[in-house]
């Protein structure tokens, strides 16, 4: 009862102080405008930058156990990372024990055409091995992923599309499965649609089978690194350091087996989030510090205004 009485007693006092503050500010409109703009600048800049940091660095990736997903590439030294030779990927897949799945991806873009009533458009495509979707851990929204037979050289041309292509191009038609599309003058049959959160690798809209093109002579040249990257999901009892140690051991064996092409090459294993935002993490931290300083300067200026 005493707390309630104190609360009721304080309310009129608070309202009186609030009304008094409004009257003072109303009598000095120029001061009020400067004060509001000063605070708005400092608070607005901090809110905007924190929103970016929250969405990029703090929010988890929209995949199950995303911290277990790794991106692998080859390297000849610090800061000298490059894409993977397909024969090296095949050897990694055979020898590596740290990963539940190792998948290979190849990014490109193609012209999407053959849609009645629509002009051709450029879409981001990714050729992936069938186990890529097991690495990511996301099932199709409708339909299915590639079968084992569709991931081999000479397999039928099939495609999986993103949710946004399904929405934008096909108006979420329930008859989408089995429909044909043309990519670079080649016909593909749609077998599945991925959910909205699935955009890997690198904001892809269409996924094709890498296996059906794996007999490409240029890709089978171990000295050729045709913009392929390997994705892996760690086994439950394996940490990143153990996977890195194992992959370096495998790279050393390949260096001895193929000295003409693999001398000086090792393997870099990077968590997916670090791979996506690693080079921006420091810059975003510095930017947040800068806008925090702006807010402090704004508060100091406002204090000087009150003192004046």
mmCIF file of C-alpha atoms in Angstrom:
data_model
loop_
_atom_site.group_PDB
_atom_site.id
_atom_site.type_symbol
_atom_site.label_atom_id
_atom_site.label_comp_id
_atom_site.label_asym_id
_atom_site.label_seq_id
_atom_site.Cartn_x
_atom_site.Cartn_y
_atom_site.Cartn_z
ATOM 1 C CA UNK A 1 0.000 0.000 0.000
ATOM 2 C CA UNK A 2 2.881 2.366 0.800
ATOM 3 C CA UNK A 3 4.490 1.741 -2.631
ATOM 4 C CA UNK A 4 1.198 2.453 -4.388
ATOM 5 C CA UNK A 5 0.792 5.699 -2.420
ATOM 6 C CA UNK A 6 4.324 6.796 -3.333
ATOM 7 C CA UNK A 7 3.690 5.996 -7.005
ATOM 8 C CA UNK A 8 0.464 8.041 -7.031
ATOM 9 C CA UNK A 9 2.255 10.929 -5.293
ATOM 10 C CA UNK A 10 5.139 10.913 -7.810
ATOM 11 C CA UNK A 11 2.916 10.940 -10.912
ATOM 12 C CA UNK A 12 1.680 14.556 -10.549
ATOM 13 C CA UNK A 13 5.254 15.678 -9.888
ATOM 14 C CA UNK A 14 6.455 13.966 -13.048
ATOM 15 C CA UNK A 15 3.669 15.473 -15.116
ATOM 16 C CA UNK A 16 4.446 18.920 -13.742
ATOM 17 C CA UNK A 17 8.133 18.561 -14.627
ATOM 18 C CA UNK A 18 7.248 17.321 -18.104
ATOM 19 C CA UNK A 19 4.884 20.243 -18.743
ATOM 20 C CA UNK A 20 7.491 22.665 -17.450
ATOM 21 C CA UNK A 21 10.115 21.215 -19.806
ATOM 22 C CA UNK A 22 7.755 21.555 -22.758
ATOM 23 C CA UNK A 23 7.044 25.185 -21.889
ATOM 24 C CA UNK A 24 10.753 25.983 -21.643
ATOM 25 C CA UNK A 25 11.482 24.323 -24.987
ATOM 26 C CA UNK A 26 8.541 26.058 -26.643
ATOM 27 C CA UNK A 27 9.876 29.446 -25.536
ATOM 28 C CA UNK A 28 13.226 28.739 -27.249
ATOM 29 C CA UNK A 29 12.385 27.128 -30.607
ATOM 30 C CA UNK A 30 15.845 27.668 -32.119
ATOM 31 C CA UNK A 31 17.553 25.928 -29.188
ATOM 32 C CA UNK A 32 14.983 23.131 -29.256
ATOM 33 C CA UNK A 33 15.468 22.540 -33.002
ATOM 34 C CA UNK A 34 19.255 22.404 -32.684
ATOM 35 C CA UNK A 35 19.044 20.033 -29.714
ATOM 36 C CA UNK A 36 16.621 17.682 -31.475
ATOM 37 C CA UNK A 37 18.676 17.648 -34.692
ATOM 38 C CA UNK A 38 21.889 17.020 -32.741
ATOM 39 C CA UNK A 39 20.418 14.038 -30.910
ATOM 40 C CA UNK A 40 18.688 12.761 -34.042
ATOM 41 C CA UNK A 41 21.993 12.747 -35.933
ATOM 42 C CA UNK A 42 23.861 10.845 -33.235
ATOM 43 C CA UNK A 43 21.109 8.362 -32.388
ATOM 44 C CA UNK A 44 20.087 7.817 -36.025
ATOM 45 C CA UNK A 45 23.626 7.036 -37.180
ATOM 46 C CA UNK A 46 24.166 4.568 -34.327
ATOM 47 C CA UNK A 47 20.818 2.868 -34.927
ATOM 48 C CA UNK A 48 21.507 2.468 -38.652
ATOM 49 C CA UNK A 49 24.996 0.998 -38.189
ATOM 50 C CA UNK A 50 23.922 -1.291 -35.344
ATOM 51 C CA UNK A 51 21.066 -2.597 -37.525
ATOM 52 C CA UNK A 52 23.600 -3.501 -40.207
ATOM 53 C CA UNK A 53 25.951 -5.171 -37.713
ATOM 54 C CA UNK A 54 23.067 -7.040 -36.115
ATOM 55 C CA UNK A 55 21.851 -8.443 -39.437
ATOM 56 C CA UNK A 56 25.343 -9.228 -40.790
ATOM 57 C CA UNK A 57 27.368 -10.309 -37.757
ATOM 58 C CA UNK A 58 25.059 -11.095 -34.850
ATOM 59 C CA UNK A 59 22.112 -12.891 -36.449
ATOM 60 C CA UNK A 60 22.781 -16.601 -37.125
ATOM 61 C CA UNK A 61 22.742 -17.877 -40.688
ATOM 62 C CA UNK A 62 19.352 -19.347 -41.673
ATOM 63 C CA UNK A 63 20.663 -22.916 -41.921
ATOM 64 C CA UNK A 64 20.531 -25.741 -39.348
ATOM 65 C CA UNK A 65 23.716 -25.808 -37.226
ATOM 66 C CA UNK A 66 25.294 -23.255 -39.558
ATOM 67 C CA UNK A 67 28.408 -23.086 -37.362
ATOM 68 C CA UNK A 68 29.252 -26.618 -38.617
ATOM 69 C CA UNK A 69 29.337 -25.506 -42.284
ATOM 70 C CA UNK A 70 32.829 -24.827 -43.665
ATOM 71 C CA UNK A 71 34.119 -23.401 -46.936
ATOM 72 C CA UNK A 72 37.349 -24.924 -48.275
ATOM 73 C CA UNK A 73 39.723 -23.483 -50.839
ATOM 74 C CA UNK A 74 43.320 -23.987 -51.835
ATOM 75 C CA UNK A 75 46.145 -21.625 -50.946
ATOM 76 C CA UNK A 76 49.801 -21.042 -51.677
ATOM 77 C CA UNK A 77 50.340 -18.915 -48.551
ATOM 78 C CA UNK A 78 48.753 -16.267 -46.313
ATOM 79 C CA UNK A 79 46.487 -14.017 -48.358
ATOM 80 C CA UNK A 80 46.992 -16.152 -51.483
ATOM 81 C CA UNK A 81 43.828 -18.256 -51.484
ATOM 82 C CA UNK A 82 42.340 -19.497 -54.740
ATOM 83 C CA UNK A 83 39.671 -21.845 -56.041
ATOM 84 C CA UNK A 84 39.880 -25.630 -56.035
ATOM 85 C CA UNK A 85 40.930 -27.956 -58.836
ATOM 86 C CA UNK A 86 38.203 -30.547 -59.404
ATOM 87 C CA UNK A 87 40.588 -33.561 -59.191
ATOM 88 C CA UNK A 88 41.792 -32.246 -55.815
ATOM 89 C CA UNK A 89 38.177 -32.108 -54.631
ATOM 90 C CA UNK A 90 37.670 -35.736 -55.684
ATOM 91 C CA UNK A 91 40.741 -36.710 -53.627
ATOM 92 C CA UNK A 92 39.555 -34.682 -50.621
ATOM 93 C CA UNK A 93 36.177 -36.374 -50.786
ATOM 94 C CA UNK A 94 37.772 -39.825 -50.746
ATOM 95 C CA UNK A 95 40.273 -39.158 -47.959
ATOM 96 C CA UNK A 96 38.708 -36.647 -45.565
ATOM 97 C CA UNK A 97 37.142 -38.127 -42.413
ATOM 98 C CA UNK A 98 36.260 -34.892 -40.594
ATOM 99 C CA UNK A 99 33.203 -34.066 -42.697
ATOM 100 C CA UNK A 100 29.779 -35.654 -42.991
ATOM 101 C CA UNK A 101 29.627 -34.324 -46.553
ATOM 102 C CA UNK A 102 31.999 -32.480 -48.888
ATOM 103 C CA UNK A 103 30.319 -30.725 -51.803
ATOM 104 C CA UNK A 104 31.709 -28.763 -54.731
ATOM 105 C CA UNK A 105 30.169 -25.624 -56.266
ATOM 106 C CA UNK A 106 30.824 -23.604 -59.404
ATOM 107 C CA UNK A 107 29.252 -20.163 -59.853
ATOM 108 C CA UNK A 108 28.187 -18.597 -63.147
ATOM 109 C CA UNK A 109 25.301 -16.679 -64.671
ATOM 110 C CA UNK A 110 23.041 -17.644 -67.557
ATOM 111 C CA UNK A 111 20.246 -16.211 -69.653
ATOM 112 C CA UNK A 112 16.856 -17.529 -68.549
ATOM 113 C CA UNK A 113 14.400 -17.705 -71.438
ATOM 114 C CA UNK A 114 11.594 -19.838 -72.823
ATOM 115 C CA UNK A 115 9.013 -18.406 -70.390
ATOM 116 C CA UNK A 116 5.788 -17.420 -72.213
ATOM 117 C CA UNK A 117 5.103 -13.718 -71.889
ATOM 118 C CA UNK A 118 8.504 -12.834 -70.395
ATOM 119 C CA UNK A 119 11.648 -11.388 -71.887
ATOM 120 C CA UNK A 120 14.929 -13.270 -71.332
ATOM 121 C CA UNK A 121 16.740 -12.256 -68.141
ATOM 122 C CA UNK A 122 20.111 -12.905 -66.550
ATOM 123 C CA UNK A 123 20.031 -15.146 -63.466
ATOM 124 C CA UNK A 124 22.711 -16.286 -61.046
ATOM 125 C CA UNK A 125 23.244 -20.032 -61.340
ATOM 126 C CA UNK A 126 25.350 -22.538 -59.426
ATOM 127 C CA UNK A 127 26.451 -25.967 -60.548
ATOM 128 C CA UNK A 128 26.644 -28.108 -57.390
ATOM 129 C CA UNK A 129 27.196 -31.719 -56.435
ATOM 130 C CA UNK A 130 24.048 -33.406 -55.137
ATOM 131 C CA UNK A 131 25.297 -33.493 -51.538
ATOM 132 C CA UNK A 132 25.535 -29.687 -51.435
ATOM 133 C CA UNK A 133 21.969 -29.525 -50.127
ATOM 134 C CA UNK A 134 22.892 -31.978 -47.358
ATOM 135 C CA UNK A 135 25.802 -29.721 -46.406
ATOM 136 C CA UNK A 136 23.441 -26.744 -46.146
ATOM 137 C CA UNK A 137 20.779 -28.835 -44.395
ATOM 138 C CA UNK A 138 17.773 -27.292 -46.173
ATOM 139 C CA UNK A 139 15.171 -29.418 -47.966
ATOM 140 C CA UNK A 140 13.229 -28.231 -51.040
ATOM 141 C CA UNK A 141 10.018 -26.299 -50.507
ATOM 142 C CA UNK A 142 8.428 -28.481 -53.161
ATOM 143 C CA UNK A 143 9.864 -31.209 -55.360
ATOM 144 C CA UNK A 144 13.267 -32.756 -54.763
ATOM 145 C CA UNK A 145 17.009 -32.339 -55.203
ATOM 146 C CA UNK A 146 19.237 -34.177 -57.685
ATOM 147 C CA UNK A 147 19.230 -37.952 -57.624
ATOM 148 C CA UNK A 148 22.443 -39.967 -57.762
ATOM 149 C CA UNK A 149 21.851 -40.719 -61.446
ATOM 150 C CA UNK A 150 21.352 -37.003 -62.203
ATOM 151 C CA UNK A 151 24.758 -36.201 -60.700
ATOM 152 C CA UNK A 152 26.754 -38.176 -63.264
ATOM 153 C CA UNK A 153 28.216 -37.253 -66.682
ATOM 154 C CA UNK A 154 25.614 -37.345 -69.403
ATOM 155 C CA UNK A 155 22.682 -37.191 -66.977
ATOM 156 C CA UNK A 156 19.397 -35.487 -67.964
ATOM 157 C CA UNK A 157 19.410 -31.679 -67.743
ATOM 158 C CA UNK A 158 17.410 -30.805 -64.623
ATOM 159 C CA UNK A 159 17.275 -27.655 -62.499
ATOM 160 C CA UNK A 160 16.199 -26.490 -59.059
ATOM 161 C CA UNK A 161 14.994 -22.886 -58.739
ATOM 162 C CA UNK A 162 14.862 -20.440 -55.838
ATOM 163 C CA UNK A 163 11.687 -19.306 -54.108
ATOM 164 C CA UNK A 164 12.080 -15.792 -55.519
ATOM 165 C CA UNK A 165 12.334 -17.065 -59.106
ATOM 166 C CA UNK A 166 9.267 -19.200 -58.472
ATOM 167 C CA UNK A 167 7.475 -16.071 -57.248
ATOM 168 C CA UNK A 168 8.798 -13.545 -59.779
ATOM 169 C CA UNK A 169 8.816 -15.637 -62.937
ATOM 170 C CA UNK A 170 6.163 -18.290 -62.330
ATOM 171 C CA UNK A 171 3.815 -16.527 -59.888
ATOM 172 C CA UNK A 172 4.180 -19.512 -57.514
ATOM 173 C CA UNK A 173 2.432 -21.821 -59.965
ATOM 174 C CA UNK A 174 1.730 -25.224 -58.347
ATOM 175 C CA UNK A 175 2.377 -26.835 -61.761
ATOM 176 C CA UNK A 176 6.005 -25.693 -61.781
ATOM 177 C CA UNK A 177 7.484 -29.188 -61.359
ATOM 178 C CA UNK A 178 8.219 -30.752 -64.726
ATOM 179 C CA UNK A 179 8.090 -27.424 -66.550
ATOM 180 C CA UNK A 180 10.961 -26.622 -68.913
ATOM 181 C CA UNK A 181 13.140 -23.521 -68.905
ATOM 182 C CA UNK A 182 15.951 -22.510 -71.232
ATOM 183 C CA UNK A 183 19.357 -21.531 -69.875
ATOM 184 C CA UNK A 184 21.866 -20.445 -72.523
ATOM 185 C CA UNK A 185 19.854 -22.162 -75.277
ATOM 186 C CA UNK A 186 19.756 -25.446 -73.360
ATOM 187 C CA UNK A 187 16.501 -26.861 -72.005
ATOM 188 C CA UNK A 188 16.281 -27.877 -68.335
ATOM 189 C CA UNK A 189 13.406 -29.547 -66.486
ATOM 190 C CA UNK A 190 12.514 -28.062 -63.093
ATOM 191 C CA UNK A 191 12.478 -30.733 -60.377
ATOM 192 C CA UNK A 192 12.341 -28.621 -57.211
ATOM 193 C CA UNK A 193 12.013 -25.229 -55.540
ATOM 194 C CA UNK A 194 14.206 -24.249 -52.591
ATOM 195 C CA UNK A 195 12.771 -22.260 -49.645
ATOM 196 C CA UNK A 196 13.318 -18.505 -49.361
ATOM 197 C CA UNK A 197 16.276 -18.738 -46.945
ATOM 198 C CA UNK A 198 18.304 -20.817 -49.384
ATOM 199 C CA UNK A 199 20.493 -18.501 -51.496
ATOM 200 C CA UNK A 200 23.929 -20.145 -51.263
ATOM 201 C CA UNK A 201 26.347 -20.061 -52.875
ATOM 202 C CA UNK A 202 26.559 -16.295 -53.429
ATOM 203 C CA UNK A 203 22.915 -15.391 -53.913
ATOM 204 C CA UNK A 204 22.072 -18.172 -56.395
ATOM 205 C CA UNK A 205 18.686 -18.412 -58.108
ATOM 206 C CA UNK A 206 19.092 -21.659 -60.063
ATOM 207 C CA UNK A 207 21.006 -24.820 -59.133
ATOM 208 C CA UNK A 208 22.266 -27.274 -61.747
ATOM 209 C CA UNK A 209 24.056 -30.606 -61.456
ATOM 210 C CA UNK A 210 27.828 -30.233 -61.433
ATOM 211 C CA UNK A 211 28.285 -33.982 -61.804
ATOM 212 C CA UNK A 212 26.750 -34.095 -65.285
ATOM 213 C CA UNK A 213 29.551 -31.750 -66.448
ATOM 214 C CA UNK A 214 32.353 -33.315 -64.400
ATOM 215 C CA UNK A 215 33.902 -35.008 -67.452
ATOM 216 C CA UNK A 216 34.825 -31.601 -68.901
ATOM 217 C CA UNK A 217 38.508 -32.031 -69.949
ATOM 218 C CA UNK A 218 39.399 -28.545 -68.715
ATOM 219 C CA UNK A 219 37.947 -29.289 -65.295
ATOM 220 C CA UNK A 220 39.844 -32.591 -65.068
ATOM 221 C CA UNK A 221 43.173 -30.782 -65.501
ATOM 222 C CA UNK A 222 44.677 -30.639 -61.980
ATOM 223 C CA UNK A 223 46.517 -27.415 -62.823
ATOM 224 C CA UNK A 224 43.221 -25.706 -63.671
ATOM 225 C CA UNK A 225 41.309 -23.945 -60.877
ATOM 226 C CA UNK A 226 37.991 -23.003 -62.545
ATOM 227 C CA UNK A 227 36.341 -20.959 -59.757
ATOM 228 C CA UNK A 228 35.213 -24.004 -57.783
ATOM 229 C CA UNK A 229 34.825 -23.960 -54.021
ATOM 230 C CA UNK A 230 34.223 -26.813 -51.635
ATOM 231 C CA UNK A 231 31.652 -26.771 -48.841
ATOM 232 C CA UNK A 232 31.688 -29.225 -45.950
ATOM 233 C CA UNK A 233 29.624 -30.028 -42.867
ATOM 234 C CA UNK A 234 31.713 -31.101 -39.885
ATOM 235 C CA UNK A 235 30.907 -34.331 -38.111
ATOM 236 C CA UNK A 236 29.420 -33.806 -34.611
ATOM 237 C CA UNK A 237 32.613 -34.802 -32.776
ATOM 238 C CA UNK A 238 35.000 -32.769 -34.969
ATOM 239 C CA UNK A 239 36.066 -29.154 -34.434
ATOM 240 C CA UNK A 240 37.526 -26.710 -36.945
ATOM 241 C CA UNK A 241 41.134 -27.144 -35.798
ATOM 242 C CA UNK A 242 40.977 -30.915 -36.292
ATOM 243 C CA UNK A 243 39.490 -30.499 -39.780
ATOM 244 C CA UNK A 244 42.214 -27.993 -40.701
ATOM 245 C CA UNK A 245 44.931 -30.347 -39.510
ATOM 246 C CA UNK A 246 43.498 -33.251 -41.500
ATOM 247 C CA UNK A 247 43.101 -31.203 -44.697
ATOM 248 C CA UNK A 248 46.673 -29.932 -44.467
ATOM 249 C CA UNK A 249 47.850 -33.540 -44.145
ATOM 250 C CA UNK A 250 45.854 -34.503 -47.235
ATOM 251 C CA UNK A 251 47.259 -31.507 -49.141
ATOM 252 C CA UNK A 252 50.805 -32.600 -48.213
ATOM 253 C CA UNK A 253 50.137 -36.088 -49.597
ATOM 254 C CA UNK A 254 48.775 -34.614 -52.831
ATOM 255 C CA UNK A 255 51.834 -32.358 -53.073
ATOM 256 C CA UNK A 256 54.063 -35.433 -53.039
ATOM 257 C CA UNK A 257 51.836 -37.354 -55.461
ATOM 258 C CA UNK A 258 51.470 -34.471 -57.960
ATOM 259 C CA UNK A 259 54.522 -32.223 -57.566
ATOM 260 C CA UNK A 260 54.031 -30.558 -60.965
ATOM 261 C CA UNK A 261 50.660 -29.085 -60.032
ATOM 262 C CA UNK A 262 50.386 -29.177 -56.215
ATOM 263 C CA UNK A 263 53.781 -28.027 -54.987
ATOM 264 C CA UNK A 264 53.371 -25.366 -52.319
ATOM 265 C CA UNK A 265 49.593 -25.775 -52.129
ATOM 266 C CA UNK A 266 47.663 -26.268 -48.908
ATOM 267 C CA UNK A 267 43.998 -26.157 -47.869
ATOM 268 C CA UNK A 268 42.219 -23.356 -45.995
ATOM 269 C CA UNK A 269 39.124 -24.290 -43.943
ATOM 270 C CA UNK A 270 36.915 -21.317 -42.983
ATOM 271 C CA UNK A 271 33.555 -21.261 -41.154
ATOM 272 C CA UNK A 272 30.801 -20.110 -43.499
ATOM 273 C CA UNK A 273 29.990 -16.926 -41.553
ATOM 274 C CA UNK A 274 33.650 -15.886 -41.492
ATOM 275 C CA UNK A 275 33.888 -16.622 -45.193
ATOM 276 C CA UNK A 276 30.902 -14.361 -45.889
ATOM 277 C CA UNK A 277 31.701 -11.419 -43.620
ATOM 278 C CA UNK A 278 35.295 -11.911 -42.494
ATOM 279 C CA UNK A 279 36.738 -9.079 -44.567
ATOM 280 C CA UNK A 280 33.931 -6.741 -43.451
ATOM 281 C CA UNK A 281 34.034 -7.555 -39.717
ATOM 282 C CA UNK A 282 36.882 -5.145 -38.886
ATOM 283 C CA UNK A 283 35.475 -2.377 -41.078
ATOM 284 C CA UNK A 284 32.030 -2.668 -39.477
ATOM 285 C CA UNK A 285 33.577 -2.579 -36.001
ATOM 286 C CA UNK A 286 35.508 0.571 -36.866
ATOM 287 C CA UNK A 287 32.383 2.122 -38.365
ATOM 288 C CA UNK A 288 30.402 1.381 -35.185
ATOM 289 C CA UNK A 289 33.149 3.004 -33.119
ATOM 290 C CA UNK A 290 33.079 6.055 -35.380
ATOM 291 C CA UNK A 291 29.329 6.584 -35.084
ATOM 292 C CA UNK A 292 29.535 6.021 -31.309
ATOM 293 C CA UNK A 293 32.069 8.856 -31.240
ATOM 294 C CA UNK A 294 29.632 10.970 -33.237
ATOM 295 C CA UNK A 295 26.986 10.332 -30.564
ATOM 296 C CA UNK A 296 29.423 11.338 -27.815
ATOM 297 C CA UNK A 297 30.273 14.550 -29.673
ATOM 298 C CA UNK A 298 26.559 15.237 -30.121
ATOM 299 C CA UNK A 299 25.959 14.793 -26.377
ATOM 300 C CA UNK A 300 28.922 17.064 -25.564
ATOM 301 C CA UNK A 301 27.619 19.735 -27.931
ATOM 302 C CA UNK A 302 24.174 19.473 -26.371
ATOM 303 C CA UNK A 303 25.658 19.828 -22.893
ATOM 304 C CA UNK A 304 27.503 22.971 -24.038
ATOM 305 C CA UNK A 305 24.235 24.360 -25.402
ATOM 306 C CA UNK A 306 22.513 23.810 -22.050
ATOM 307 C CA UNK A 307 25.432 25.415 -20.231
ATOM 308 C CA UNK A 308 25.319 28.434 -22.546
#
